[in-house]
């Protein structure tokens, strides 16, 4: 790969900026100053240094974000803040994208990565990667609802859902509200809200707790993110 691409990929600047750094003599490959941006490096074997500091090449980046409400699951938007606007300059890369979508008002676990192949596998309807949600509901959720969810609910427009596991965590008769957990094995548009609506109640708060083997890291504040650990990545790659 070209030296300027190597450095731009590692977020040292735009292609144009890193060309400037190379011309200035800031970049060494295998202990030799290289002043040509067209120079090719073997990213697995060559030792590249920028201003005296070694630079390891990393192709793919994986983050776990604790999505807050009010931001949209997109890469760019003219009106709304996006999940990528939450990234610090040092971590931001323009090839990062969210894996699937959470609604604007939904909080919780969202994976952000630049690995299209893995994202494709995680989102493939055939893979049935399960997702677990916590929700507050206006209305009383019942064991009959649980049964309907287990059997596979038909939601508005006639879409049939795969069986889903509904756990009723608490019910408050006085305020006519409930707290639930729901495990889905697919990802239809607004699915949790529409399933709850199909049994005559309404989601008032929604948070994703898990996607496949990856749990929301509750030590992250809303809006914070961290790289996936090697262990998490291995689990995700399955
Ligand atoms: N289901 C929903 O209704 N909304 C989400 O954001 C995710 C799942």
Coordinates of C-alpha atoms and ligand atoms in Angstrom, one line a residue:
X1 CA 0.0 0.0 0.0
X2 CA 1.1 3.6 -0.7
X3 CA 2.8 5.3 2.3
X4 CA 0.3 8.3 2.1
X5 CA -2.6 5.9 2.2
X6 CA -1.1 4.0 5.1
X7 CA -0.8 7.2 7.1
X8 CA -4.2 8.7 6.1
X9 CA -5.8 5.3 7.1
X10 CA -4.2 5.7 10.5
X11 CA -5.8 9.1 10.9
X12 CA -2.6 11.2 10.6
X13 CA -4.5 13.6 8.3
X14 CA -6.0 13.7 4.8
X15 CA -4.1 12.3 1.9
X16 CA -3.0 15.8 1.0
X17 CA -1.9 16.6 4.6
X18 CA 0.2 13.4 5.0
X19 CA 1.9 14.0 1.6
X20 CA 3.1 17.3 3.2
X21 CA 4.4 15.5 6.3
X22 CA 6.2 13.0 4.1
X23 CA 7.8 15.7 2.0
X24 CA 9.0 17.4 5.3
X25 CA 10.8 14.2 6.2
X26 CA 8.7 13.3 9.2
X27 CA 8.2 9.7 8.1
X28 CA 10.7 6.8 8.3
X29 CA 10.3 3.3 6.9
X30 CA 12.7 0.7 8.2
X31 CA 14.9 3.4 9.7
X32 CA 15.1 5.5 6.5
X33 CA 13.5 8.8 5.9
X34 CA 11.2 8.5 2.9
X35 CA 10.2 11.6 1.1
X36 CA 8.1 10.1 -1.7
X37 CA 4.4 9.7 -1.0
X38 CA 4.2 7.0 -3.7
X39 CA 6.6 4.8 -1.8
X40 CA 5.0 1.4 -1.1
X41 CA 5.0 -0.2 2.3
X42 CA 4.1 -3.7 3.4
X43 CA 1.8 -2.9 6.3
X44 CA 2.4 -6.3 7.9
X45 CA 6.2 -6.2 7.8
X46 CA 7.7 -2.7 7.4
X47 CA 8.4 -0.5 10.4
X48 CA 6.8 2.8 9.8
X49 CA 7.6 5.8 12.2
X50 CA 5.9 9.1 12.2
X51 CA 7.9 11.9 14.0
X52 CA 9.9 9.2 15.8
X53 CA 6.9 7.2 17.0
X54 CA 6.1 3.7 15.5
X55 CA 2.8 3.4 13.7
X56 CA 1.0 0.0 13.6
X57 CA -1.4 -0.5 10.8
X58 CA -4.9 -1.4 11.8
X59 CA -7.5 -2.1 9.1
X60 CA -10.7 -2.5 11.1
X61 CA -12.0 -0.5 14.0
X62 CA -14.8 -1.7 16.3
X63 CA -16.6 0.4 19.0
X64 CA -19.3 -0.1 21.5
X65 CA -21.4 3.1 21.9
X66 CA -23.9 3.9 24.7
X67 CA -26.3 5.7 22.4
X68 CA -28.2 8.6 24.0
X69 CA -31.6 9.7 22.9
X70 CA -31.8 12.6 20.5
X71 CA -29.1 11.3 18.0
X72 CA -29.8 9.4 14.9
X73 CA -28.2 6.1 13.7
X74 CA -26.7 7.5 10.6
X75 CA -23.3 8.7 9.5
X76 CA -24.2 12.3 8.3
X77 CA -27.4 14.3 8.5
X78 CA -28.2 17.9 7.8
X79 CA -30.5 18.4 10.7
X80 CA -29.9 16.0 13.5
X81 CA -26.8 15.0 15.4
X82 CA -25.6 11.6 14.4
X83 CA -24.0 8.8 16.4
X84 CA -20.7 9.6 14.6
X85 CA -20.9 13.2 15.7
X86 CA -20.3 11.7 19.2
X87 CA -16.8 10.5 18.2
X88 CA -13.7 12.5 19.2
X89 CA -11.5 13.8 16.4
X90 CA -8.8 11.3 17.1
X91 CA -11.1 8.3 16.7
X92 CA -13.4 9.7 14.0
X93 CA -12.9 8.0 10.6
X94 CA -15.2 8.6 7.6
X95 CA -15.5 4.9 7.0
X96 CA -17.2 4.2 10.4
X97 CA -20.9 3.4 10.4
X98 CA -23.5 2.1 12.9
X99 CA -24.4 -1.6 12.6
X100 CA -28.1 -1.4 12.1
X101 CA -30.3 1.3 13.6
X102 CA -31.8 2.4 16.9
X103 CA -34.6 5.0 16.8
X104 CA -33.7 8.5 17.6
X105 CA -35.3 8.3 21.1
X106 CA -33.9 4.8 21.8
X107 CA -30.8 4.5 24.1
X108 CA -28.3 1.7 24.6
X109 CA -25.9 -0.5 22.8
X110 CA -25.0 0.4 19.3
X111 CA -21.9 -1.1 17.5
X112 CA -20.0 1.2 15.3
X113 CA -17.4 -0.2 12.9
X114 CA -15.7 0.0 9.5
X115 CA -15.9 -3.7 8.8
X116 CA -18.7 -4.1 6.2
X117 CA -18.4 -7.9 6.0
X118 CA -18.9 -8.4 9.7
X119 CA -21.7 -5.9 9.8
X120 CA -23.4 -7.6 6.9
X121 CA -23.3 -10.9 8.7
X122 CA -24.6 -9.4 12.0
X123 CA -27.6 -7.9 10.2
X124 CA -28.3 -10.7 7.8
X125 CA -31.9 -11.9 8.4
X126 CA -30.7 -15.5 8.0
X127 CA -28.3 -15.3 11.0
X128 CA -31.0 -14.3 13.6
X129 CA -28.6 -12.4 15.8
X130 CA -30.6 -11.8 18.9
X131 CA -31.1 -8.4 20.5
X132 CA -32.3 -7.8 24.0
X133 CA -34.2 -4.7 25.0
X134 CA -35.5 -3.1 28.2
X135 CA -38.6 -1.0 27.9
X136 CA -41.0 1.0 30.0
X137 CA -44.6 0.6 28.9
X138 CA -47.7 2.6 29.4
X139 CA -50.3 -0.2 30.2
X140 CA -50.2 -3.5 32.0
X141 CA -48.3 -6.3 30.2
X142 CA -49.8 -9.7 30.9
X143 CA -49.0 -13.4 30.6
X144 CA -51.4 -13.5 27.6
X145 CA -49.1 -10.9 25.9
X146 CA -46.1 -13.2 26.8
X147 CA -47.9 -16.1 25.1
X148 CA -48.7 -14.0 22.0
X149 CA -45.0 -12.8 21.8
X150 CA -43.9 -16.5 22.1
X151 CA -46.1 -17.7 19.4
X152 CA -45.1 -15.0 16.9
X153 CA -47.1 -11.8 16.8
X154 CA -48.6 -10.2 13.7
X155 CA -48.0 -6.5 13.8
X156 CA -49.6 -3.7 11.8
X157 CA -49.5 -4.1 8.1
X158 CA -49.7 -7.9 8.5
X159 CA -46.0 -8.5 9.2
X160 CA -45.5 -11.7 11.1
X161 CA -42.8 -11.6 13.8
X162 CA -40.6 -14.5 14.8
X163 CA -41.3 -15.8 18.3
X164 CA -39.8 -13.5 20.9
X165 CA -39.2 -13.9 24.6
X166 CA -41.0 -11.4 26.7
X167 CA -40.1 -11.1 30.5
X168 CA -42.4 -8.9 32.6
X169 CA -40.0 -7.3 35.1
X170 CA -42.6 -5.3 37.1
X171 CA -46.1 -4.1 36.9
X172 CA -47.4 -1.0 38.7
X173 CA -51.2 -1.1 38.9
X174 CA -51.4 2.4 40.4
X175 CA -49.7 4.2 37.5
X176 CA -50.8 1.5 35.0
X177 CA -47.2 1.0 33.7
X178 CA -44.9 -2.0 33.3
X179 CA -41.3 -2.7 32.8
X180 CA -40.3 -5.5 30.4
X181 CA -37.4 -7.2 28.8
X182 CA -37.7 -8.5 25.3
X183 CA -35.4 -10.7 23.2
X184 CA -35.9 -10.5 19.4
X185 CA -34.3 -12.7 16.8
X186 CA -34.7 -10.3 13.9
X187 CA -34.8 -6.6 13.4
X188 CA -37.9 -5.1 11.8
X189 CA -38.5 -1.4 11.7
X190 CA -39.6 0.0 15.1
X191 CA -40.1 -3.6 16.1
X192 CA -40.3 -3.4 19.9
X193 CA -42.7 -0.4 19.7
X194 CA -44.9 -2.1 17.1
X195 CA -45.1 -5.4 19.0
X196 CA -46.1 -3.6 22.2
X197 CA -48.6 -1.6 20.2
X198 CA -50.0 -4.8 18.8
X199 CA -51.1 -5.9 22.3
X200 CA -52.7 -2.5 23.0
X201 CA -49.9 -0.7 25.0
X202 CA -47.2 1.8 24.3
X203 CA -43.5 1.9 24.8
X204 CA -42.5 5.1 26.7
X205 CA -38.7 4.3 27.0
X206 CA -36.5 1.9 25.2
X207 CA -33.0 0.8 25.7
X208 CA -31.0 -2.0 24.0
X209 CA -29.0 -4.1 26.4
X210 CA -27.4 -6.7 24.1
X211 CA -26.7 -7.6 20.5
X212 CA -25.7 -11.2 20.0
X213 CA -22.9 -11.9 22.5
X214 CA -22.1 -8.2 23.2
X215 CA -23.6 -6.6 26.3
X216 CA -24.1 -2.9 26.8
X217 CA -21.2 -1.6 29.0
X218 CA -23.1 0.2 31.8
X219 CA -19.8 1.9 32.9
X220 CA -20.1 4.0 29.8
X221 CA -22.2 7.2 30.2
X222 CA -24.8 8.0 27.6
X223 CA -22.9 9.3 24.6
X224 CA -19.6 7.5 25.5
X225 CA -18.0 4.8 23.5
X226 CA -15.0 2.4 23.8
X227 CA -13.2 0.0 21.4
X228 CA -14.4 -3.6 21.6
X229 CA -12.1 -5.8 23.6
X230 CA -10.3 -8.6 21.7
X231 CA -12.5 -11.1 23.6
X232 CA -15.7 -9.3 22.5
X233 CA -14.5 -9.1 18.9
X234 CA -13.7 -12.8 18.9
X235 CA -17.2 -13.6 20.2
X236 CA -18.8 -11.4 17.6
X237 CA -16.9 -12.9 14.7
X238 CA -18.2 -16.2 16.0
Ligands
LIG1 N1 -37.4 -1.5 18.2 C1 -37.9 -0.3 18.2 O1 -39.1 -0.1 18.2 N2 -37.0 0.8 18.2 C2 -35.6 0.6 18.3 O2 -34.9 1.6 18.3 C3 -35.2 -0.7 18.3 C4 -36.0 -1.8 18.3

